[in-house]
Coordinates of C-alpha atoms in Angstrom, one line a residue:
X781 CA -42.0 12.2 -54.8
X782 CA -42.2 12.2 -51.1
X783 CA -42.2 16.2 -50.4
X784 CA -42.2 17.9 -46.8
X785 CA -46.2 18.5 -47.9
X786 CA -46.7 14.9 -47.6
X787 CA -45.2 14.0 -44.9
X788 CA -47.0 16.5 -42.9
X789 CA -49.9 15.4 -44.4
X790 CA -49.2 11.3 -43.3
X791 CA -48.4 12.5 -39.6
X792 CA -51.4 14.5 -39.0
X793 CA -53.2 11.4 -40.0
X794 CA -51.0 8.7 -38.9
X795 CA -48.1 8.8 -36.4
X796 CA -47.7 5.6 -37.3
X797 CA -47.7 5.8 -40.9
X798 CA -45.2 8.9 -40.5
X799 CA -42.8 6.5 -38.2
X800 CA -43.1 4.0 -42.0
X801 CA -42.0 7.1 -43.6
X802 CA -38.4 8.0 -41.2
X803 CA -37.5 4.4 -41.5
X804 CA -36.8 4.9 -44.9
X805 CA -34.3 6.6 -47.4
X806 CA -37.1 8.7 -48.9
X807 CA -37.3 11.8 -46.5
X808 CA -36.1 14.4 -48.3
X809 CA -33.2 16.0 -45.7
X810 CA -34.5 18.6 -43.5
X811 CA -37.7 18.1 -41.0
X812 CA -41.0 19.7 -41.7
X813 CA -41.3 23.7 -40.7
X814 CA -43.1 23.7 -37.4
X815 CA -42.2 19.7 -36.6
X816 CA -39.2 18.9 -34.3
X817 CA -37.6 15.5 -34.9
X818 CA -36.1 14.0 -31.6
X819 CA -33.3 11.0 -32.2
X820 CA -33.2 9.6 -28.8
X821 CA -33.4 6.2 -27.1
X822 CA -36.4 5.7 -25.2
X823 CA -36.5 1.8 -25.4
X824 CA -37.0 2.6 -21.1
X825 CA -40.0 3.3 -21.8
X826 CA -42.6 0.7 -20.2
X827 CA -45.5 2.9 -17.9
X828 CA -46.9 4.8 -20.2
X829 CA -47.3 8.8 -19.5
X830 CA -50.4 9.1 -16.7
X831 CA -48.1 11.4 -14.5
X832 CA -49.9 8.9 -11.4
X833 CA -47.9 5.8 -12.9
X834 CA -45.1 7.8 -15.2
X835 CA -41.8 6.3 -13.8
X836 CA -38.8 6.0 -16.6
X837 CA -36.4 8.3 -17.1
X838 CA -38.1 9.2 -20.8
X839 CA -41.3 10.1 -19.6
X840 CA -40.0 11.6 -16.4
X841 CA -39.0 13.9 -19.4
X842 CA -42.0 14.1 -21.2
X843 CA -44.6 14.1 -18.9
X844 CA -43.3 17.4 -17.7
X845 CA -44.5 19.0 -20.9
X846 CA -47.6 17.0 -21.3
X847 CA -48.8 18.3 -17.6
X848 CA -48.3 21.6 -15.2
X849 CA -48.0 21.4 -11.6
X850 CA -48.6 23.7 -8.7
X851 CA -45.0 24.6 -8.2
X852 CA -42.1 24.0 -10.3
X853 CA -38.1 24.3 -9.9
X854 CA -36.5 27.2 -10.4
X855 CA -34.2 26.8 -13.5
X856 CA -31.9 29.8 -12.0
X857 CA -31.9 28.1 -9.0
X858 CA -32.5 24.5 -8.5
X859 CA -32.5 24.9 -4.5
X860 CA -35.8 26.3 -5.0
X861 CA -39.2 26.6 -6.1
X862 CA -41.3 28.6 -8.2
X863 CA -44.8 28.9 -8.7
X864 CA -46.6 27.5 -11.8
X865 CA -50.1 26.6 -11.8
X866 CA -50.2 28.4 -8.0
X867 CA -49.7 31.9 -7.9
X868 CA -48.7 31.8 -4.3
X869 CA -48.9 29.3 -1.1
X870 CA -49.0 30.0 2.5
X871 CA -47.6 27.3 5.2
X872 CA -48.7 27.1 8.9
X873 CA -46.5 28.2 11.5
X874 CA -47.0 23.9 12.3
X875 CA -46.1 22.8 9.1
X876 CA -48.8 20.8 9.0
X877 CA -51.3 22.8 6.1
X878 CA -50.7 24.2 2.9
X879 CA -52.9 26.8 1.4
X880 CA -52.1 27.6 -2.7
X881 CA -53.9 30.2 -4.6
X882 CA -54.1 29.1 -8.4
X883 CA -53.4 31.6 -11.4
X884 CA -56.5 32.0 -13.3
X885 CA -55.0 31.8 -16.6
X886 CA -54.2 28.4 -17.1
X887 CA -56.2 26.2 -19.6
X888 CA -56.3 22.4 -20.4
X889 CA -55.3 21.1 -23.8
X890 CA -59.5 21.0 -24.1
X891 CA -59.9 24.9 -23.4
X892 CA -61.4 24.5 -19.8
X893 CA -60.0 26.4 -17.2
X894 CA -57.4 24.6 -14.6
X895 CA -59.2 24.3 -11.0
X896 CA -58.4 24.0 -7.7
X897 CA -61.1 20.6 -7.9
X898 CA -58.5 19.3 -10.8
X899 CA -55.5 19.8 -8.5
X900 CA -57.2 17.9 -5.7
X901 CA -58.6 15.4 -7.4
X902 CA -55.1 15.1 -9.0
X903 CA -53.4 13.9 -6.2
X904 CA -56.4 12.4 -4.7
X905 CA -56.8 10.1 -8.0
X906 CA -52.8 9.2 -7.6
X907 CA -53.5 8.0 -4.5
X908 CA -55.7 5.9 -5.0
X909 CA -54.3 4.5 -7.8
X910 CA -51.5 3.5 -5.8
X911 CA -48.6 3.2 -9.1
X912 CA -45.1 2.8 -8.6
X913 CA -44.3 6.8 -7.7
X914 CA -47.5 6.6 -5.5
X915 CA -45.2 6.5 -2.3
X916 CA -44.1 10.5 -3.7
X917 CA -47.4 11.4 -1.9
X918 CA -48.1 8.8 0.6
X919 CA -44.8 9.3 2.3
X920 CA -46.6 12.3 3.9
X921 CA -49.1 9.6 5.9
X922 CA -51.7 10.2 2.8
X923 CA -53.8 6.4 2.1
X924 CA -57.2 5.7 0.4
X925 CA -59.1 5.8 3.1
X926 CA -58.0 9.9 4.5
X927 CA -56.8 12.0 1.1
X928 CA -60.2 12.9 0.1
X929 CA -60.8 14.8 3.7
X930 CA -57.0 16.3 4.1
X931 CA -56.6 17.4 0.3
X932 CA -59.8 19.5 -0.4
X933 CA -60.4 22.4 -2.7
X934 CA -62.0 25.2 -0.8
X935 CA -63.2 26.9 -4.4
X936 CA -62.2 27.3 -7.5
X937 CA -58.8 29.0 -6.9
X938 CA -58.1 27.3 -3.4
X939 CA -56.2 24.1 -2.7
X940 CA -55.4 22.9 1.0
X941 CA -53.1 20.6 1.6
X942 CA -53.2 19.0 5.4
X943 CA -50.2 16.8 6.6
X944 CA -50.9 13.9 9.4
X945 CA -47.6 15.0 10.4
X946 CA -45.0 18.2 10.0
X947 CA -42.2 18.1 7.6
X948 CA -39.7 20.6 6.2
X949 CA -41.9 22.4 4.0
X950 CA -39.6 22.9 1.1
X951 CA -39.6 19.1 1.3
X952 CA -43.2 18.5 0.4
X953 CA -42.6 21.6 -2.2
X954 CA -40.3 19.6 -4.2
X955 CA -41.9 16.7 -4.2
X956 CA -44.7 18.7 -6.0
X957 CA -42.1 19.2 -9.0
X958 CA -42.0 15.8 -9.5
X959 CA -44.5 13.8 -12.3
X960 CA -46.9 12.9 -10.0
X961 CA -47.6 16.4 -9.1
X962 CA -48.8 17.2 -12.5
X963 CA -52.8 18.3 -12.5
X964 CA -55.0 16.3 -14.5
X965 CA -58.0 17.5 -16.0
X966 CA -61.0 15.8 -13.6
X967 CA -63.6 15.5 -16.6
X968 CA -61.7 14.4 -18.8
X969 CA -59.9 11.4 -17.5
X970 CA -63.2 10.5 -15.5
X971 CA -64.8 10.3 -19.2
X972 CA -62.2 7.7 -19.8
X973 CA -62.5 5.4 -16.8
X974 CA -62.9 2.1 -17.3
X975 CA -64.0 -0.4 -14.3
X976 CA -63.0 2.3 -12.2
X977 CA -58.8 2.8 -12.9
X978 CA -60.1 6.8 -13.2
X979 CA -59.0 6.7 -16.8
X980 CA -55.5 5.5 -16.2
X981 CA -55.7 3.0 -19.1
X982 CA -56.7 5.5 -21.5
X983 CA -53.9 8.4 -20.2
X984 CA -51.0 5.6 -20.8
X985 CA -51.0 6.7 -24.1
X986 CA -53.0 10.3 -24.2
X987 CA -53.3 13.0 -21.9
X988 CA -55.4 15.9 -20.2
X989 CA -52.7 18.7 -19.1
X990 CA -52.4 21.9 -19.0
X991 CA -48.5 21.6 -20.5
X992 CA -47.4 23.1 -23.4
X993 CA -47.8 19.8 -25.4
X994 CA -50.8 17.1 -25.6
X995 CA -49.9 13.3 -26.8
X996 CA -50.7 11.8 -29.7
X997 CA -49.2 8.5 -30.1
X998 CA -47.0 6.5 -28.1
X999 CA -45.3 3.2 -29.8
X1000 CA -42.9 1.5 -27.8
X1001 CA -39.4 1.1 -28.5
X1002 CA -40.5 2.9 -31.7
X1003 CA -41.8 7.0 -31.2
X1004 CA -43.5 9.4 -29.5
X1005 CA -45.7 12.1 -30.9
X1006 CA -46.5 15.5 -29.3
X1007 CA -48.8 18.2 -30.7
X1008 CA -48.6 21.4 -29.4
X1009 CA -51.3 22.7 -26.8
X1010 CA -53.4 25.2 -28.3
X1011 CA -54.5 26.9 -25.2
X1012 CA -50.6 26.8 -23.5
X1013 CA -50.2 30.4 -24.2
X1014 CA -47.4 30.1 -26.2
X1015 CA -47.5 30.4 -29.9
X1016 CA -44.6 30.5 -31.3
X1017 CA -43.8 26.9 -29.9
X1018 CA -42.9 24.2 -32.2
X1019 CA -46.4 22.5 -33.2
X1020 CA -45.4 19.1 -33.0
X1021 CA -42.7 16.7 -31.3
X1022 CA -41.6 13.4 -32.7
X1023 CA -39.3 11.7 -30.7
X1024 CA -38.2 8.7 -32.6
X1025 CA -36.2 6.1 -30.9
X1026 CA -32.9 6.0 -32.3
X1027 CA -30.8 3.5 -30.6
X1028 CA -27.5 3.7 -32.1
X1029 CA -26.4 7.1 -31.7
X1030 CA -24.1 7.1 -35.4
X1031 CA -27.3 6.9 -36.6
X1032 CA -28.9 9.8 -34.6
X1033 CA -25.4 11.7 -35.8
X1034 CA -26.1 11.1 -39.5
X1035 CA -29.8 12.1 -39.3
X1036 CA -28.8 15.3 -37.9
X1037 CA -25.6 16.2 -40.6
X1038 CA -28.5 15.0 -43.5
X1039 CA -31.6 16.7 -42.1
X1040 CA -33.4 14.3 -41.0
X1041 CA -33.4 15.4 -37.1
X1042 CA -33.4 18.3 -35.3
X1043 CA -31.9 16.8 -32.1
X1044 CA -29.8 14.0 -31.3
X1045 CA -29.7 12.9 -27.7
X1046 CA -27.6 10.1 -27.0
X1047 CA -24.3 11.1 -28.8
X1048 CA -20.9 8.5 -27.7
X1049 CA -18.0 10.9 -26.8
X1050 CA -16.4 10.5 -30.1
X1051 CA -19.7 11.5 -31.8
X1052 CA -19.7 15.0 -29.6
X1053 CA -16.3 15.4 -30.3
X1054 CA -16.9 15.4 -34.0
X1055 CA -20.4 17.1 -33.7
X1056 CA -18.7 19.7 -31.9
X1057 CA -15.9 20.5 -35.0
X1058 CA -19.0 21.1 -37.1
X1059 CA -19.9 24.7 -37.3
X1060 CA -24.0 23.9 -38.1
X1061 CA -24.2 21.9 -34.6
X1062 CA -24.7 23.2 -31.7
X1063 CA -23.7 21.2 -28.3
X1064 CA -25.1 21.6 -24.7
X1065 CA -24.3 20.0 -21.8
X1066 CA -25.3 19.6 -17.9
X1067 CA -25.1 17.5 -15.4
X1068 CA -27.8 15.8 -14.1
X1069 CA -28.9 14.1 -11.1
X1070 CA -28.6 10.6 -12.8
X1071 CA -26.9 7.8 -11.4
X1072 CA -25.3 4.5 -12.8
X1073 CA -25.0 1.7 -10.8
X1074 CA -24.6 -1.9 -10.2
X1075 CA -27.3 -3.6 -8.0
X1076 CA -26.3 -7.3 -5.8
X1077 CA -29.6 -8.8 -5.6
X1078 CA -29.5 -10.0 -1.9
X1079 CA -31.7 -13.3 -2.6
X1080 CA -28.0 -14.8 -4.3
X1081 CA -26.2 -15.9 -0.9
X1082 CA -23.2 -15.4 -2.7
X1083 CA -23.9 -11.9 -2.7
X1084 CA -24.9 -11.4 0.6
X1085 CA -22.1 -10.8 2.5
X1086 CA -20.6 -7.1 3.2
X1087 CA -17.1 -8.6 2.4
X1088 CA -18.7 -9.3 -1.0
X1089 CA -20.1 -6.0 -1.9
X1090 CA -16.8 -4.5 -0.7
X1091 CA -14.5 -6.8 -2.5
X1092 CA -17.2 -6.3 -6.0
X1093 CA -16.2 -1.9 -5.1
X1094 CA -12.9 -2.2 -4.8
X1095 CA -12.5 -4.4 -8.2
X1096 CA -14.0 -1.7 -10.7
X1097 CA -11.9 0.9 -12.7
X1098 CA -14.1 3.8 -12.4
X1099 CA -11.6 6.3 -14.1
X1100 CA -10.6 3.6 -16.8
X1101 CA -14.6 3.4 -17.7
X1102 CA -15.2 7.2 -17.0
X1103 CA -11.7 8.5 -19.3
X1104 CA -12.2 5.6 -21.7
X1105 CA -15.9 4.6 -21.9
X1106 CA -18.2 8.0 -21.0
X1107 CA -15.5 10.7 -21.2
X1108 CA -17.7 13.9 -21.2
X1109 CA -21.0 11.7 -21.0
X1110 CA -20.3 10.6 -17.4
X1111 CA -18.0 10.9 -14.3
X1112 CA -17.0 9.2 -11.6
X1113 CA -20.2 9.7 -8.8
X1114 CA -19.8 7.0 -5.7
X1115 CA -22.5 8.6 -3.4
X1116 CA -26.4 7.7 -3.8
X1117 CA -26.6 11.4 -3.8
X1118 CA -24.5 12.8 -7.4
X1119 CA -22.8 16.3 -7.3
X1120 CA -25.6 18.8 -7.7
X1121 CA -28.1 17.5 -5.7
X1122 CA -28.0 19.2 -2.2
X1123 CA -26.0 16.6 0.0
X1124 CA -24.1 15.7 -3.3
X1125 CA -21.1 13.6 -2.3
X1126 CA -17.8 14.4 -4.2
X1127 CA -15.2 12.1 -2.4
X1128 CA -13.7 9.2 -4.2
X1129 CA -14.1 6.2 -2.0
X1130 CA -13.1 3.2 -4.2
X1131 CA -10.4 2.9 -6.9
X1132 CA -9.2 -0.2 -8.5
X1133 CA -7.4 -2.5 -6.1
X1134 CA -7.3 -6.1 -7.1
X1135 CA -5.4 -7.3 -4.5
X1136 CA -7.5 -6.0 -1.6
X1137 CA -10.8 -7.4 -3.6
X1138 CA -9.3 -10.4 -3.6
X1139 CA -8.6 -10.6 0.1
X1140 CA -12.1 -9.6 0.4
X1141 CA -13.5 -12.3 -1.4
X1142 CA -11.3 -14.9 0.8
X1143 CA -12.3 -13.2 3.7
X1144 CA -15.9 -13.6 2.4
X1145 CA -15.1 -17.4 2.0
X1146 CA -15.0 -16.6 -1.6
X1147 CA -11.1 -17.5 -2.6
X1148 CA -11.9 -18.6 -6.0
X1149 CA -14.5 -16.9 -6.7
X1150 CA -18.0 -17.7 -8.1
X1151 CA -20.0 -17.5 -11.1
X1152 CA -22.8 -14.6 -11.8
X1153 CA -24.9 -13.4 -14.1
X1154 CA -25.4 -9.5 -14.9
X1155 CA -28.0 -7.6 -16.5
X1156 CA -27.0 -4.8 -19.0
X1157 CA -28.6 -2.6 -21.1
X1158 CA -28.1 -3.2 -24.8
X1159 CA -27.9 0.3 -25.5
X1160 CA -24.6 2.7 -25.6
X1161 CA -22.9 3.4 -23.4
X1162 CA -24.2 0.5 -21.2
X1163 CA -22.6 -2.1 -23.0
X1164 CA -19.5 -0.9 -23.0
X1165 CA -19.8 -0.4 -19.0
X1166 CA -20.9 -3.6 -18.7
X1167 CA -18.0 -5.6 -20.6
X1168 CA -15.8 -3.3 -18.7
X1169 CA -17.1 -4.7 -15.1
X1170 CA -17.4 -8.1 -16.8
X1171 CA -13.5 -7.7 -17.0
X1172 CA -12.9 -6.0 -13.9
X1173 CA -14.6 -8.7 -11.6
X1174 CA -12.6 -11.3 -13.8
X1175 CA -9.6 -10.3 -12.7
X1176 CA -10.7 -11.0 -8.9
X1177 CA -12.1 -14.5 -9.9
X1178 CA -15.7 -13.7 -10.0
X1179 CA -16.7 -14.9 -13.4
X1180 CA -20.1 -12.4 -15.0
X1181 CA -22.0 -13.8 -17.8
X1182 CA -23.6 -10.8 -19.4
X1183 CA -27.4 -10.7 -20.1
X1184 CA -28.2 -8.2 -22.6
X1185 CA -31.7 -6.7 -23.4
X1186 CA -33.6 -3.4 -23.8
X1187 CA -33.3 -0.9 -21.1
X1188 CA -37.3 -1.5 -20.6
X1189 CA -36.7 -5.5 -20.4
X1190 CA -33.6 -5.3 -17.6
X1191 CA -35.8 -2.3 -15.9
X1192 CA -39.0 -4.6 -15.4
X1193 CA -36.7 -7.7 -14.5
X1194 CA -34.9 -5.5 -11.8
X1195 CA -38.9 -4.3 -10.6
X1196 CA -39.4 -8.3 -10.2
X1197 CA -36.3 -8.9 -8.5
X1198 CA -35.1 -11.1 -10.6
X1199 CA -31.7 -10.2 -11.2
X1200 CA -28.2 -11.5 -9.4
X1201 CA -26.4 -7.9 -10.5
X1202 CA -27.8 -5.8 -13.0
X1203 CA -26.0 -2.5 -14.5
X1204 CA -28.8 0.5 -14.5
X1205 CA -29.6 4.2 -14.3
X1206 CA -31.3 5.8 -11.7
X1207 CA -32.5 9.6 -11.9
X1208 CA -34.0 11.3 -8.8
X1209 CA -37.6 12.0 -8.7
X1210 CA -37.6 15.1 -7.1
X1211 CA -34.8 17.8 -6.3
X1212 CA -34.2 16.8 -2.8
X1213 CA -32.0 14.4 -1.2
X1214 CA -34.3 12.6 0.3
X1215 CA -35.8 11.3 -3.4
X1216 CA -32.4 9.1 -3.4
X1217 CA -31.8 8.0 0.1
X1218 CA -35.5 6.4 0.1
X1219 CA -34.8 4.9 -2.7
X1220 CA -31.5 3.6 -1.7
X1221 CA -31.8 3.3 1.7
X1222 CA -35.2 2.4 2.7
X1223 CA -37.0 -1.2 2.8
X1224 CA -39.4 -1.6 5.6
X1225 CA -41.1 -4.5 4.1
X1226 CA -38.9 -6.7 2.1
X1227 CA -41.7 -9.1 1.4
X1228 CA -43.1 -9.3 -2.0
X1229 CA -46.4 -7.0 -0.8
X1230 CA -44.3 -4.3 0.4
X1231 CA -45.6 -1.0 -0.5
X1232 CA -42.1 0.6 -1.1
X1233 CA -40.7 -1.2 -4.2
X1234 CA -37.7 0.6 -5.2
X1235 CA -34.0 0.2 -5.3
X1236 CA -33.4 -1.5 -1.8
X1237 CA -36.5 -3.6 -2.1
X1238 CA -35.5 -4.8 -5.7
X1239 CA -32.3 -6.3 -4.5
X1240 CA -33.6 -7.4 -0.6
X1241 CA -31.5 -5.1 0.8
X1242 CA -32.4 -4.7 4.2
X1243 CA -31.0 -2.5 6.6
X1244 CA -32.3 -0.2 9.4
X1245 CA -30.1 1.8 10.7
X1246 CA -30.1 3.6 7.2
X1247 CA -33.7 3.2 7.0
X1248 CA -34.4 4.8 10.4
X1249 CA -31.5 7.5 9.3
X1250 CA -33.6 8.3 5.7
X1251 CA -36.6 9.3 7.7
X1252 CA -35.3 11.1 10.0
X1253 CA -33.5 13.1 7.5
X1254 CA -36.7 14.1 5.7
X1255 CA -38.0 15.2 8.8
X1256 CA -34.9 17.6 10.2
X1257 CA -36.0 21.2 9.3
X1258 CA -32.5 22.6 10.3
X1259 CA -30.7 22.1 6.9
X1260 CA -26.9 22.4 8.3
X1261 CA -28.0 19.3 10.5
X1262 CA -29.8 17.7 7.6
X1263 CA -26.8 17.7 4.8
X1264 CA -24.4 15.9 7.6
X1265 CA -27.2 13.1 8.4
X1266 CA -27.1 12.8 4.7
X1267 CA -23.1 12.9 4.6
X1268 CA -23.4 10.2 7.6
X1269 CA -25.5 8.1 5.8
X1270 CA -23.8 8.2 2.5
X1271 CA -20.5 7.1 4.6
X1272 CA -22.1 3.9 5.7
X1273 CA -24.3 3.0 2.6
X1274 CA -20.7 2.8 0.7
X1275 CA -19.2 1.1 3.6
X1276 CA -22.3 -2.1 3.6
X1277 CA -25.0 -1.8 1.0
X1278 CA -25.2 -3.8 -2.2
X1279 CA -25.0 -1.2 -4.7
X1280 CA -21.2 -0.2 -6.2
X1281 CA -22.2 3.5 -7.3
X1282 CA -20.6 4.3 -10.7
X1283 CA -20.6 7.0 -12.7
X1284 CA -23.3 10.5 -12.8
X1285 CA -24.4 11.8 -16.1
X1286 CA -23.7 14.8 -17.6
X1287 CA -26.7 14.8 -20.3
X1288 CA -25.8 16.4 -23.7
X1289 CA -27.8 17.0 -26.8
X1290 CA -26.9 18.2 -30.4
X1291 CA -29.0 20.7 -32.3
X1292 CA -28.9 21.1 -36.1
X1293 CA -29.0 24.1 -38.1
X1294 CA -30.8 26.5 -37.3
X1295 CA -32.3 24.9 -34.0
X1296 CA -31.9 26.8 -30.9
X1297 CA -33.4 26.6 -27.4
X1298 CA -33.3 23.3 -26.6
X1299 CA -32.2 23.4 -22.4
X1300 CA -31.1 20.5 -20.6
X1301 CA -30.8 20.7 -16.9
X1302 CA -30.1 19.0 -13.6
X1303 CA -33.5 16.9 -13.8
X1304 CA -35.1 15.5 -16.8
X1305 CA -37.9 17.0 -16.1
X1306 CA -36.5 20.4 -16.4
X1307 CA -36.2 19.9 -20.3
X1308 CA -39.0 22.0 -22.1
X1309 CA -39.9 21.4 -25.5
X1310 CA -42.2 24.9 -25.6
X1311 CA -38.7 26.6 -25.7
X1312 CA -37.3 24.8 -28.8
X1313 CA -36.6 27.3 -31.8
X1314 CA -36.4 26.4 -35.6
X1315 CA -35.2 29.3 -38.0

């Protein structure tokens, strides 16, 4: 018989093995004492968890709890900043250098003290790495060839940051909550480096933080293992995560009413509708500064013209996909920036009108349309959005072939640029508005070398007017003046830009009997697992 004894006993020695074990019928109902079982999708997954290189929405989650950074948001109030590995920071009267004082009580997963050397070399390292979030960082004028001499640790407790140039400094703050701000431990991942990548290979799937958890194993599409931090300072913490990837959320229901999870993540509204009439679950909800989307690759000439992405807007039923699709799982968001995030736009631009669309598309030389091809996430709700725009844009002539595949597979084709529309999520890297406008907004080299790779560069969108407006945005320190640049720019981007902004998320999860403490908020990162309670 396969008791709770032995499967503690297979996942201490194989993750793997223990993964075997939860695709069967033979775990007895209810998860080991200590061990939190996760139901979740994470097929997203595709860069591993080195907070330099981190960039899904799953490990945007995780990596939070694998690594501390200097500061961290304030979960009472996410227009600020608190400390966490820095006791307290000073700022120039210029704006230019940034002194933090580290706490002296933080320890590494291995037991060594956390260092002001760790912190530099932290960003130093991601710098130099140059990964997809690199551009976090380097936005501040830091390259390869100047980090070592502007971010310096003065001695053990003492990091200064210097900026090439000033900027609002709760702007540089925030971006410090994001992954990449996470401290590395210096000896450790320069004991893994390998043909100089300063360990990167080896942190994809380990880690050396200072967070309440350390990785274990990391199978994609498949799970991801956590073992609790001995040295985090908290021990009553769950002593192991397992997060296995669940992708049809009946399934993640069932686990949870037979024991076999603690926390399902991905519920359908009909799912939380029933999981809320059952007095041993326990819902929570928030919503979070995720977007969904559809992208008009700009390299398709029949996309190109502004008629088009008007005509594309004007066709979708965003309250027939939010009240019938995501009701309670998404709203209707048409702004890059989602309610919640400061600069949050809340005005409904676009509703269903097939007649205008279709004058659009004759005005765009389009009368009869054209064929297309979309990519859409396989997973729920996705599909269903997808179909439902399939439909949608049929009624105005344009005819969508769907192309279906993980969220990981449509993610990296996106990355390529080789989509004509695609159907995705985006969540904001850091808690400021300028996280989305850059991403949205900004494409200074369109080539395929440019440095800045994200949404605008994956569909050619060029535009500068909005890209001059993003900068100057991050740079305005008078935040009254700031919000209505950001309401200014918002105006336009709906008016021209390829992108038909859809939906925001509001992020639920279900706990099981007995579980308690599980916190979702605005960010993904804000999740901690440290906090998780099993009676």
């Amino acid at each position: 018989m396969l008791t709770r004894r032995t499967l503690l006993t297979l996942t201490a020695a194989s993750p793997i093995l223990a993964s075997e074990v939860f695709r069967t019928s033979a775990v007895m109902a209810g998860t080991p004492k200590g061990v939190v079982v996760m139901a979740k999708q994470i097929d997203d997954l595709v860069s591993g968890f080195d907070p330099a290189e981190a960039y899904e929405i799953t490990n945007l989650e995780v990596v939070p709890n694998l690594y501390r950074g200097l500061v961290s948001p304030d979960l009472a109030d996410n227009t600020k900043v608190v400390g966490d590995l820095a006791e307290s920071w000073t700022v120039s009267e210029d704006g230019t250098i940034f002194v933090f004082k580290l706490k002296t009580d933080a320890r590494f997963a291995s037991g060594k003290a956390v260092t002001a050397e760790d912190a530099a070399f932290s960003f130093q390292r991601a710098i130099k790495l140059d990964k997809q979030p690199a551009f976090i960082l380097a936005q501040f004028g830091y390259t390869k060839g100047n980090v070592d001499d502007l971010i310096k640790a003065t001695d053990d407790t003492t990091l200064v940051m210097k900026l090439p140039t000033a900027v609002a400094p709760s702007f540089l703050l925030f971006c410090l909550t994001a992954p990449i701000g996470g401290v590395v431990e210096k000896a450790t991942a320069l004991a893994h480096e390998v043909d100089g990548d300063m360990g990167n290979g080896w942190l994809k799937v380990h880690s050396a933080g200072a967070g309440g958890y350390q990785m274990v194993e990391w199978v994609a599409s498949d799970h991801v293992t956590l073992d609790a931090n001995p040295h985090s300072g908290k021990p009553d913490q769950p002593r192991r995560i397992f997060i296995r990837h669940v992708p049809d959320p009946s399934a993640q229901l069932l686990m949870l009413q037979k024991g076999d999870a603690d926390i399902a993540r991905n519920l359908t509204p009909d799912l939380l509708k029933k999981a809320r009439a059952d007095k041993d679950l326990t819902v929570v909800s928030s919503g979070q500064a995720v977007s969904v989307y559809v992208t008009m690759n700009q390299s398709m000439p029949e996309l190109q013209k502004t008629q088009v992405h008007q005509a594309i807007k004007w066709a979708i039923d965003y309250d027939g996909i939010a009240m019938n699709i995501t009701p309670n799982m998404y709203s209707v968001a048409q702004g890059f920036l989602p309610p919640g995030l400061p600069g949050g736009m809340t005005d409904r631009l676009f509703k269903k009108d097939v007649a205008k669309a279709k004058q659009l598309l004759a005005e765009a030389g389009f009368a009869n349309g054209f064929e297309v091809t979309m990519d859409v996430p396989s997973s729920a709700p996705y599909a269903d959005i997808g179909q439902a725009v399939q439909a949608d844009l049929a009624d105005i002539g344009i005819k969508v072939t769907l192309v279906s595949g993980e969220m990981r597979q449509v993610m990296t084709k996106s990355r390529k640029r080789g989509h004509q529309l695609a159907l995705l999520p985006w969540g904001t890297d850091y808690f400021d508005p300028y996280s989305n406008s850059q991403a949205f907004c900004e494409n200074p080299d369109d080539s395929d070398d440019g440095k800045l790779r994200l949404m605008a560069w994956r569909s050619h969108y060029v535009d500068k007017e909005l890209n001059d407006m993003s900068l100057a945005a991050s740079k305005e320190r008078d935040n009254t003046k700031r919000m209505a640049m950001y309401r200014e720019m918002q105006l336009k981007f709906a008016e021209r830009a390829p992108f038909a902004m859809l939906l925001q998320k509001i992020a639920s999860a279900v706990m099981g009997k007995g579980v308690s403490g599980f916190v979702i908020g605005p960010q993904t990162g804000f999740t901690q697992y440290a906090d998780i309670r099993k009676a």
